[in-house]
Tab-separated table of N, CA and C in Angstrom:
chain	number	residue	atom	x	y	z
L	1	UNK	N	-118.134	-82.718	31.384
L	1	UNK	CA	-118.491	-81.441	31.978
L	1	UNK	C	-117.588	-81.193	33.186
L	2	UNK	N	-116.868	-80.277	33.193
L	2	UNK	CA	-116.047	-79.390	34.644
L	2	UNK	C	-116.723	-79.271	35.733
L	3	UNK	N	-116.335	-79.590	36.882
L	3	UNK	CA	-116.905	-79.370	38.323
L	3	UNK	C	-117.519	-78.040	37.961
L	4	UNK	N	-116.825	-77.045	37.925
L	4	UNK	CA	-117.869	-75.270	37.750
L	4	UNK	C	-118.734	-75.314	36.837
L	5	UNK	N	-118.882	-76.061	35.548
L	5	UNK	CA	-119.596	-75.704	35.020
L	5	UNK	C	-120.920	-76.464	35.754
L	6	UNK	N	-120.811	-77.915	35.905
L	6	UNK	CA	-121.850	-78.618	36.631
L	6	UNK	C	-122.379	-77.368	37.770
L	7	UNK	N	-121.373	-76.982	38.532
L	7	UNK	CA	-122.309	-76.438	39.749
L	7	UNK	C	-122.798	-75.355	39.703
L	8	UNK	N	-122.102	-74.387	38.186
L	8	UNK	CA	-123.042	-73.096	37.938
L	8	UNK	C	-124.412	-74.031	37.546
L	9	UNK	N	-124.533	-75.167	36.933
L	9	UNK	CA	-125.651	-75.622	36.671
L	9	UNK	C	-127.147	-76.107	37.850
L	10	UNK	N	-125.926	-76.374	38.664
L	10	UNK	CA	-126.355	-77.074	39.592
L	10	UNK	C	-127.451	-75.916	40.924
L	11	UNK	N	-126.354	-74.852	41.396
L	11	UNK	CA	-126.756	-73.735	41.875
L	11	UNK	C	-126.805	-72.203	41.681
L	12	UNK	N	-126.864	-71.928	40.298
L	12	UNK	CA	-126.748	-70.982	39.651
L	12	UNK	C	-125.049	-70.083	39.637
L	13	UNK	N	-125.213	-69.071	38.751
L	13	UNK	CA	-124.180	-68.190	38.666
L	13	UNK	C	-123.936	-67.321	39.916
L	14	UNK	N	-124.579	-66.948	39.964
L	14	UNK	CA	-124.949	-65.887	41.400
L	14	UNK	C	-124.437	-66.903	42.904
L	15	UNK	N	-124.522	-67.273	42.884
L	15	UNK	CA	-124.686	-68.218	44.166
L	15	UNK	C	-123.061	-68.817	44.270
L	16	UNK	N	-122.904	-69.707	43.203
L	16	UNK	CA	-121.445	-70.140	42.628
L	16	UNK	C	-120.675	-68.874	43.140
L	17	UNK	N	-120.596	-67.880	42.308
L	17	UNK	CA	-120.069	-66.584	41.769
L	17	UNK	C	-119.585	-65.847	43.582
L	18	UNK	N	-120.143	-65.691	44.435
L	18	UNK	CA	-120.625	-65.884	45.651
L	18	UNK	C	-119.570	-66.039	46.386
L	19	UNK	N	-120.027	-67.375	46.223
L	19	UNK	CA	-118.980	-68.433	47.160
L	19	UNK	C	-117.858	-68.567	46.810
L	20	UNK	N	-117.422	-68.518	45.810
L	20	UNK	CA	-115.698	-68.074	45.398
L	20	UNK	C	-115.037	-66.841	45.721
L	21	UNK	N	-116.080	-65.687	45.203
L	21	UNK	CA	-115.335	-64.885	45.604
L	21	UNK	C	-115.315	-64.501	46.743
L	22	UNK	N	-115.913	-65.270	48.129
L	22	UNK	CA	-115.927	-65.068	49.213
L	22	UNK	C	-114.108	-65.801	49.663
L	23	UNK	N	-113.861	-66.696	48.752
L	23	UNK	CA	-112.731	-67.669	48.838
L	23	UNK	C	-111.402	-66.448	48.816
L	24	UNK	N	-111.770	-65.837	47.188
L	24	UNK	CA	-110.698	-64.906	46.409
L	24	UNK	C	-110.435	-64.131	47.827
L	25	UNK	N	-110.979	-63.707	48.203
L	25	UNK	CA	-111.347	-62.663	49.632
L	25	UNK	C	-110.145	-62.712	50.602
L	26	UNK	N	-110.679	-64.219	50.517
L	26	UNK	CA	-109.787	-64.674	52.358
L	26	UNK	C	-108.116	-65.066	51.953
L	27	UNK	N	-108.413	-65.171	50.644
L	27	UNK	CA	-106.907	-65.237	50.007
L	27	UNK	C	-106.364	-64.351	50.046
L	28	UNK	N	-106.720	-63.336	49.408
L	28	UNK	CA	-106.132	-61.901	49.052
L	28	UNK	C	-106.012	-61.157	50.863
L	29	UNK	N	-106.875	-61.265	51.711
L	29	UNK	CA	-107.053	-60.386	53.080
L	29	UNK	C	-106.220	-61.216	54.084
L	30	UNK	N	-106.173	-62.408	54.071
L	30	UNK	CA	-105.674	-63.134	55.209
L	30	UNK	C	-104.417	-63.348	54.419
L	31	UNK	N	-104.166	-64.321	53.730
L	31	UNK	CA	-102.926	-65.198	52.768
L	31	UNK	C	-102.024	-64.265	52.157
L	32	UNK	N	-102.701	-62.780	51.667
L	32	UNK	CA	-101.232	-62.182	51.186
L	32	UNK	C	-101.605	-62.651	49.703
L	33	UNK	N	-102.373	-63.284	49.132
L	33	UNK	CA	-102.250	-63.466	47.355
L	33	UNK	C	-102.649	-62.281	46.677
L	34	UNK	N	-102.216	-61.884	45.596
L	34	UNK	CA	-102.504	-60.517	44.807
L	34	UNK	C	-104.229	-61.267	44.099
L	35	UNK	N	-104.394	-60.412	43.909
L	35	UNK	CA	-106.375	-60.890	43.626
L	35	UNK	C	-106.179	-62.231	42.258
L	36	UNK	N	-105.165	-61.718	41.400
L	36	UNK	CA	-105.558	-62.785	40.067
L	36	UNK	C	-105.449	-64.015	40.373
L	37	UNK	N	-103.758	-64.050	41.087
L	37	UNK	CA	-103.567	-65.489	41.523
L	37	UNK	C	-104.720	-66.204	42.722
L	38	UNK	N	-105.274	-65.563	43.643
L	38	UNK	CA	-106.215	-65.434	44.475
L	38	UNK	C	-107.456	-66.647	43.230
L	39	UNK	N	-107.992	-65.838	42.423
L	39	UNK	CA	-108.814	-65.995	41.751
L	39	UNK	C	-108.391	-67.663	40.885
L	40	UNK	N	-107.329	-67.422	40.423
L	40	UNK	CA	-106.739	-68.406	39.339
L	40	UNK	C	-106.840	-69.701	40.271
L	41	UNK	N	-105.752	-69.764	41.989
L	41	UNK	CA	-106.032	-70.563	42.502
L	41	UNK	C	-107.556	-71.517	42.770
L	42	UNK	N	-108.408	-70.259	43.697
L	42	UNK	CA	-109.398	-70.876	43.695
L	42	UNK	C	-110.485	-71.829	42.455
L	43	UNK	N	-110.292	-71.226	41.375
L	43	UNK	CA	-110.841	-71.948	40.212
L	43	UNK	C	-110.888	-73.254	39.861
L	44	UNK	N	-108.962	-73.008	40.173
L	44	UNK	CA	-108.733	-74.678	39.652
L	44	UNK	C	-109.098	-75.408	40.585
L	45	UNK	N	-109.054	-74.990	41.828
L	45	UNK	CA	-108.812	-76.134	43.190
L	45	UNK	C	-110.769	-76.577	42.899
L	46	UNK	N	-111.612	-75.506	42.761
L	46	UNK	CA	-113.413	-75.509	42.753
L	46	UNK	C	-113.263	-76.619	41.403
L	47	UNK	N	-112.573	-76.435	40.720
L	47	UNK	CA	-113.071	-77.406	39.297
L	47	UNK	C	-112.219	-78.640	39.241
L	48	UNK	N	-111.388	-78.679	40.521
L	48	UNK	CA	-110.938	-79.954	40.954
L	48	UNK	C	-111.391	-81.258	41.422
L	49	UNK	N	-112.525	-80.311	41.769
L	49	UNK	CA	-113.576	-80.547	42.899
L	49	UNK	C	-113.030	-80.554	44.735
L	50	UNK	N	-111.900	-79.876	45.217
L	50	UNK	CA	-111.356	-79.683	46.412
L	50	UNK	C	-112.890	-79.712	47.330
L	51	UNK	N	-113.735	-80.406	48.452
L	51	UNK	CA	-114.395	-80.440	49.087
L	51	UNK	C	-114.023	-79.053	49.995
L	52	UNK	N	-113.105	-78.449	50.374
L	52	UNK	CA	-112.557	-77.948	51.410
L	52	UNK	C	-112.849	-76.587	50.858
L	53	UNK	N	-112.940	-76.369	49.240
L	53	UNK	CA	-113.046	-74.924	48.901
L	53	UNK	C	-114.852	-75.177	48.324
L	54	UNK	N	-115.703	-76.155	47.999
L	54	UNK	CA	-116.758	-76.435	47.555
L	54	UNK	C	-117.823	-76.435	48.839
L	55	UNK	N	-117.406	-77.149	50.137
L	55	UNK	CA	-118.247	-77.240	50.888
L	55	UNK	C	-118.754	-75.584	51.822
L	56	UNK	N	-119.949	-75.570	52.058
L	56	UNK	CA	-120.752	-74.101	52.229
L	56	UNK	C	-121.382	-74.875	53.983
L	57	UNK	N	-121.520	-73.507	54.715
L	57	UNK	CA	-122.616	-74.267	55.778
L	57	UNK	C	-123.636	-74.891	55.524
L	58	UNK	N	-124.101	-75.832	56.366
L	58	UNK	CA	-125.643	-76.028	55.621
L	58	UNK	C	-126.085	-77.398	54.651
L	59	UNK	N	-124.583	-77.557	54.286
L	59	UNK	CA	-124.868	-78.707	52.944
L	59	UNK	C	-124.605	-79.786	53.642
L	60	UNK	N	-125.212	-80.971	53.135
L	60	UNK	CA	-124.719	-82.365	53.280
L	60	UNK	C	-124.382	-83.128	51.929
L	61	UNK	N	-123.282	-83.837	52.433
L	61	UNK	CA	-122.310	-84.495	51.001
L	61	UNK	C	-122.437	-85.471	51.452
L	62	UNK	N	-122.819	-86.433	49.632
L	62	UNK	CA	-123.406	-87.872	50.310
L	62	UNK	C	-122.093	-88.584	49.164
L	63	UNK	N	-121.705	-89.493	50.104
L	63	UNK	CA	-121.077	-90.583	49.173
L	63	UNK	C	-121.421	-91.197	48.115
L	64	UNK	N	-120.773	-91.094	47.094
L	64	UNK	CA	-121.107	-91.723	45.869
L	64	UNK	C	-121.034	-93.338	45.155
L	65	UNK	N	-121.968	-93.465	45.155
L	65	UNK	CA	-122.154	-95.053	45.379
L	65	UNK	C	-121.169	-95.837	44.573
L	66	UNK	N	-119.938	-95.472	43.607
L	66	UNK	CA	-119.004	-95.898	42.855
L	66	UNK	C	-117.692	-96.171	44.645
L	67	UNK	N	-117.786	-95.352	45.135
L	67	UNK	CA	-116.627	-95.664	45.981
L	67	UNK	C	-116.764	-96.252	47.431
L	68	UNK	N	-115.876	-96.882	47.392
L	68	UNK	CA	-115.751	-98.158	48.461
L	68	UNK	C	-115.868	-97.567	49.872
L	69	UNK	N	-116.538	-98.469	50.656
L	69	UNK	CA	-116.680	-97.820	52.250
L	69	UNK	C	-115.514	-98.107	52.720
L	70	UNK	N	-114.439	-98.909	52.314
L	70	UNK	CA	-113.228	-98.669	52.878
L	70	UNK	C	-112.512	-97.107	52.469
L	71	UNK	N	-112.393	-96.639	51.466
L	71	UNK	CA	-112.031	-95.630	50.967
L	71	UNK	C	-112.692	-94.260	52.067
L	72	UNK	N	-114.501	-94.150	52.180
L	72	UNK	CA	-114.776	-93.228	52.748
L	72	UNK	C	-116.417	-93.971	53.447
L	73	UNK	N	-115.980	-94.250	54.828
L	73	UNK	CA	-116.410	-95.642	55.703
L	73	UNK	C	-117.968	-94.584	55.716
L	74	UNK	N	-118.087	-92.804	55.948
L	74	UNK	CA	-119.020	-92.646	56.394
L	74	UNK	C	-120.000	-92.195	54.763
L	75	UNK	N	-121.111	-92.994	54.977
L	75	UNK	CA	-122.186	-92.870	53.913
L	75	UNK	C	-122.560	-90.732	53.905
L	76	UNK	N	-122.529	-89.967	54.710
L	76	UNK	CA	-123.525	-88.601	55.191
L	76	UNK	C	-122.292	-87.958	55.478
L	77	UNK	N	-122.055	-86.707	55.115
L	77	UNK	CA	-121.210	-85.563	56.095
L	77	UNK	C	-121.759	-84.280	56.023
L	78	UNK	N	-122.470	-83.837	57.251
L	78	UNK	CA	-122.990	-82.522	57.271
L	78	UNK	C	-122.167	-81.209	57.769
L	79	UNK	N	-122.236	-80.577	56.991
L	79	UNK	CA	-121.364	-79.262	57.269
L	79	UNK	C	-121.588	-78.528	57.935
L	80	UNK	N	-121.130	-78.285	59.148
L	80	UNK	CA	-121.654	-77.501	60.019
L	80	UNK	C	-121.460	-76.402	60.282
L	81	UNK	N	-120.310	-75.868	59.920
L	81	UNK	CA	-119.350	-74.762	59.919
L	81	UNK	C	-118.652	-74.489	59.116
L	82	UNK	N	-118.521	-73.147	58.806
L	82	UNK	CA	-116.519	-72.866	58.127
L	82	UNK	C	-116.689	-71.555	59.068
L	83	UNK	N	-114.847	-71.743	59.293
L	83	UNK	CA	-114.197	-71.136	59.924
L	83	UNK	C	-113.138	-70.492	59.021
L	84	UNK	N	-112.231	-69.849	59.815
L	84	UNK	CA	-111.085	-69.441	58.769
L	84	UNK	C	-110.156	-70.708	58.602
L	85	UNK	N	-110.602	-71.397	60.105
L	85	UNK	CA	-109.212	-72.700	60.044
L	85	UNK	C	-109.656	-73.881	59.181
L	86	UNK	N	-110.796	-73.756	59.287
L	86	UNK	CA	-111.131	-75.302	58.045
L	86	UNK	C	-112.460	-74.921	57.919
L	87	UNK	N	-113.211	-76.471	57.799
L	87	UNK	CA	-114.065	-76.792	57.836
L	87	UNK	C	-114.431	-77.668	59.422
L	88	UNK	N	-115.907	-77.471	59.691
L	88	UNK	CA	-116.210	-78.424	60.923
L	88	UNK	C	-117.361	-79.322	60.308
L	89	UNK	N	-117.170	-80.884	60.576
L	89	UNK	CA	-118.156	-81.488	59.580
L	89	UNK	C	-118.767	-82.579	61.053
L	90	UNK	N	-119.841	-82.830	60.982
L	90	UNK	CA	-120.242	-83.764	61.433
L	90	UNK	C	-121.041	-85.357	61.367
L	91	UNK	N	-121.177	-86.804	61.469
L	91	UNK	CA	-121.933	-87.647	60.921
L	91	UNK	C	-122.198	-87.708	62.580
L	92	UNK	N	-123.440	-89.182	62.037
L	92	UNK	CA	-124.715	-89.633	63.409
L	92	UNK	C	-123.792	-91.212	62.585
L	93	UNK	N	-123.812	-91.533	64.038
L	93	UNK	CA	-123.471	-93.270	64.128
L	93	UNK	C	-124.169	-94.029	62.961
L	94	UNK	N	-125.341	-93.349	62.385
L	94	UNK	CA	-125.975	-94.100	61.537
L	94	UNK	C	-125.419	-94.294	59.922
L	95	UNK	N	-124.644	-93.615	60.280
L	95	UNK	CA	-124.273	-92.853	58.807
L	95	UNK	C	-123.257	-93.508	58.562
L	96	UNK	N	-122.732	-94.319	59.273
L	96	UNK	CA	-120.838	-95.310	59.091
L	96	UNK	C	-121.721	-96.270	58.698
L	97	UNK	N	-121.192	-96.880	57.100
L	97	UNK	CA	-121.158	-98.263	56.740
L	97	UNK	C	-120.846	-99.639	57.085
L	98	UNK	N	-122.100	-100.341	57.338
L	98	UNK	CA	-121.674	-101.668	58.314
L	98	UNK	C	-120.450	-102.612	57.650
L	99	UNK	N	-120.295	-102.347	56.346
L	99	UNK	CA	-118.962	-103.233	55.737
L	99	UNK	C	-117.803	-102.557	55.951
L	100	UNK	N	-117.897	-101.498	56.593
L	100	UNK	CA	-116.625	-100.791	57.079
L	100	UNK	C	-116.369	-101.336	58.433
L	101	UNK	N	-115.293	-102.606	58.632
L	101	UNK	CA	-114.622	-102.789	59.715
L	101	UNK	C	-113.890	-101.559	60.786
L	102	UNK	N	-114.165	-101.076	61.307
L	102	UNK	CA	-113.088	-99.878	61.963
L	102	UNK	C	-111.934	-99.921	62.441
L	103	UNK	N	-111.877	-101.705	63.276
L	103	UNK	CA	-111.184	-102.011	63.956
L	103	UNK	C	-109.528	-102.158	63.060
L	104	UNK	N	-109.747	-101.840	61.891
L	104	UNK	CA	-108.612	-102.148	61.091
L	104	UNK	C	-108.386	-100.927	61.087
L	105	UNK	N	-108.685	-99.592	61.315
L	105	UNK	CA	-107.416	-98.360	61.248
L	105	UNK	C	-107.448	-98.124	63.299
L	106	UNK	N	-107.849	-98.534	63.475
L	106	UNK	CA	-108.159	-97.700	65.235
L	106	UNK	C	-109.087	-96.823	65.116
L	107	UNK	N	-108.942	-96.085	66.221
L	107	UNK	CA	-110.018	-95.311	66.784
L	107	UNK	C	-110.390	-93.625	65.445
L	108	UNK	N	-110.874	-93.772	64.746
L	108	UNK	CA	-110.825	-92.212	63.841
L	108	UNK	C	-111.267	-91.231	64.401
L	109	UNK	N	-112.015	-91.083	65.507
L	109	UNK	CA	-113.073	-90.463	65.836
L	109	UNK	C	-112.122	-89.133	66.687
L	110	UNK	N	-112.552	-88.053	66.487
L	110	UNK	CA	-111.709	-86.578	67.359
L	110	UNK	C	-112.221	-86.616	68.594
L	111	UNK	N	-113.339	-87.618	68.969
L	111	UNK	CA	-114.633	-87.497	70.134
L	111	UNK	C	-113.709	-87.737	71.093
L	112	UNK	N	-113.664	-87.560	72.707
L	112	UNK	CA	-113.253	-87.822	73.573
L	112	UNK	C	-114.063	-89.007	74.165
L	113	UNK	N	-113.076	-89.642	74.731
L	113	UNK	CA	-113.704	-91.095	74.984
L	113	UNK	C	-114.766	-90.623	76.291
L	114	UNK	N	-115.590	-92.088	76.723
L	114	UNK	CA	-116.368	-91.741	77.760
L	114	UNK	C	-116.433	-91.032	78.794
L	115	UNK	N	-114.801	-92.018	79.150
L	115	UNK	CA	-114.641	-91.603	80.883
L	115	UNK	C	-113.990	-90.009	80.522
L	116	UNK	N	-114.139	-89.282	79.836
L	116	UNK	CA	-113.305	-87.881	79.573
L	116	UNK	C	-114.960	-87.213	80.465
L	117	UNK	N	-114.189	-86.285	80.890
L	117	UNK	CA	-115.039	-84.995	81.719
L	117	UNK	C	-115.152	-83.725	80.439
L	118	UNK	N	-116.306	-84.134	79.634
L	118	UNK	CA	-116.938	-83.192	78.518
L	118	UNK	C	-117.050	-81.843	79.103
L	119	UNK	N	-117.132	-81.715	80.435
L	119	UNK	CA	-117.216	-79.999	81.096
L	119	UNK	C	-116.289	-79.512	81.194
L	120	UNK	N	-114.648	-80.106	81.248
L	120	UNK	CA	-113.655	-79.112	81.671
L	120	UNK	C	-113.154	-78.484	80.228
């Protein structure tokens, strides 16, 4: 079964139907794509399964228990946002896998360290 078809299954036609062409939109208004290619793109990238064109505010995407916490260390990612520039996603400390060493890539985190002044 195709990513679209699963997720017309999953969250109906309407809803699916929706959220793409909210995609086709920002293609065609912002990007300059003529509507088909607009359309054609988004399809394949949704039945690719691209997270970046699938994920909606609101949702949380849970790791799938086939793939390794080295591969994707955090178990939870809640979506907090879309913007035009991406996505904004957030996890809770609880949510990183204890067999995920960290110390082997460095620091991943966008957070500003302690001693940073969070007000300026």
């Amino acid at each position: 079964m195709s990513t679209l078809a699963f997720l017309h299954q999953l969250v109906g036609a309407q809803v699916l139907g929706d959220h793409l062409t909210a995609w086709v939109n920002h293609l065609v208004e912002h990007e300059g794509f003529a509507r088909a290619d607009a359309y054609r793109c988004i399809t394949d990238w949704a039945d690719e399964g691209d997270p970046s064109i699938l994920a909606s505010t609101g949702q949380t995407w849970v790791r799938c228990d086939d793939v390794a916490p080295a591969d994707a260390p955090v178990r939870t990612l809640h979506v907090v946002e879309r913007t035009d520039d991406g996505v904004f996603l957030i996890y809770y400390p609880g949510d990183i896998d204890s067999d995920f060493d960290v110390d082997d890539l460095g620091d991943q985190s966008l957070l500003p360290g302690q001693d940073r002044d969070l007000n300026r």
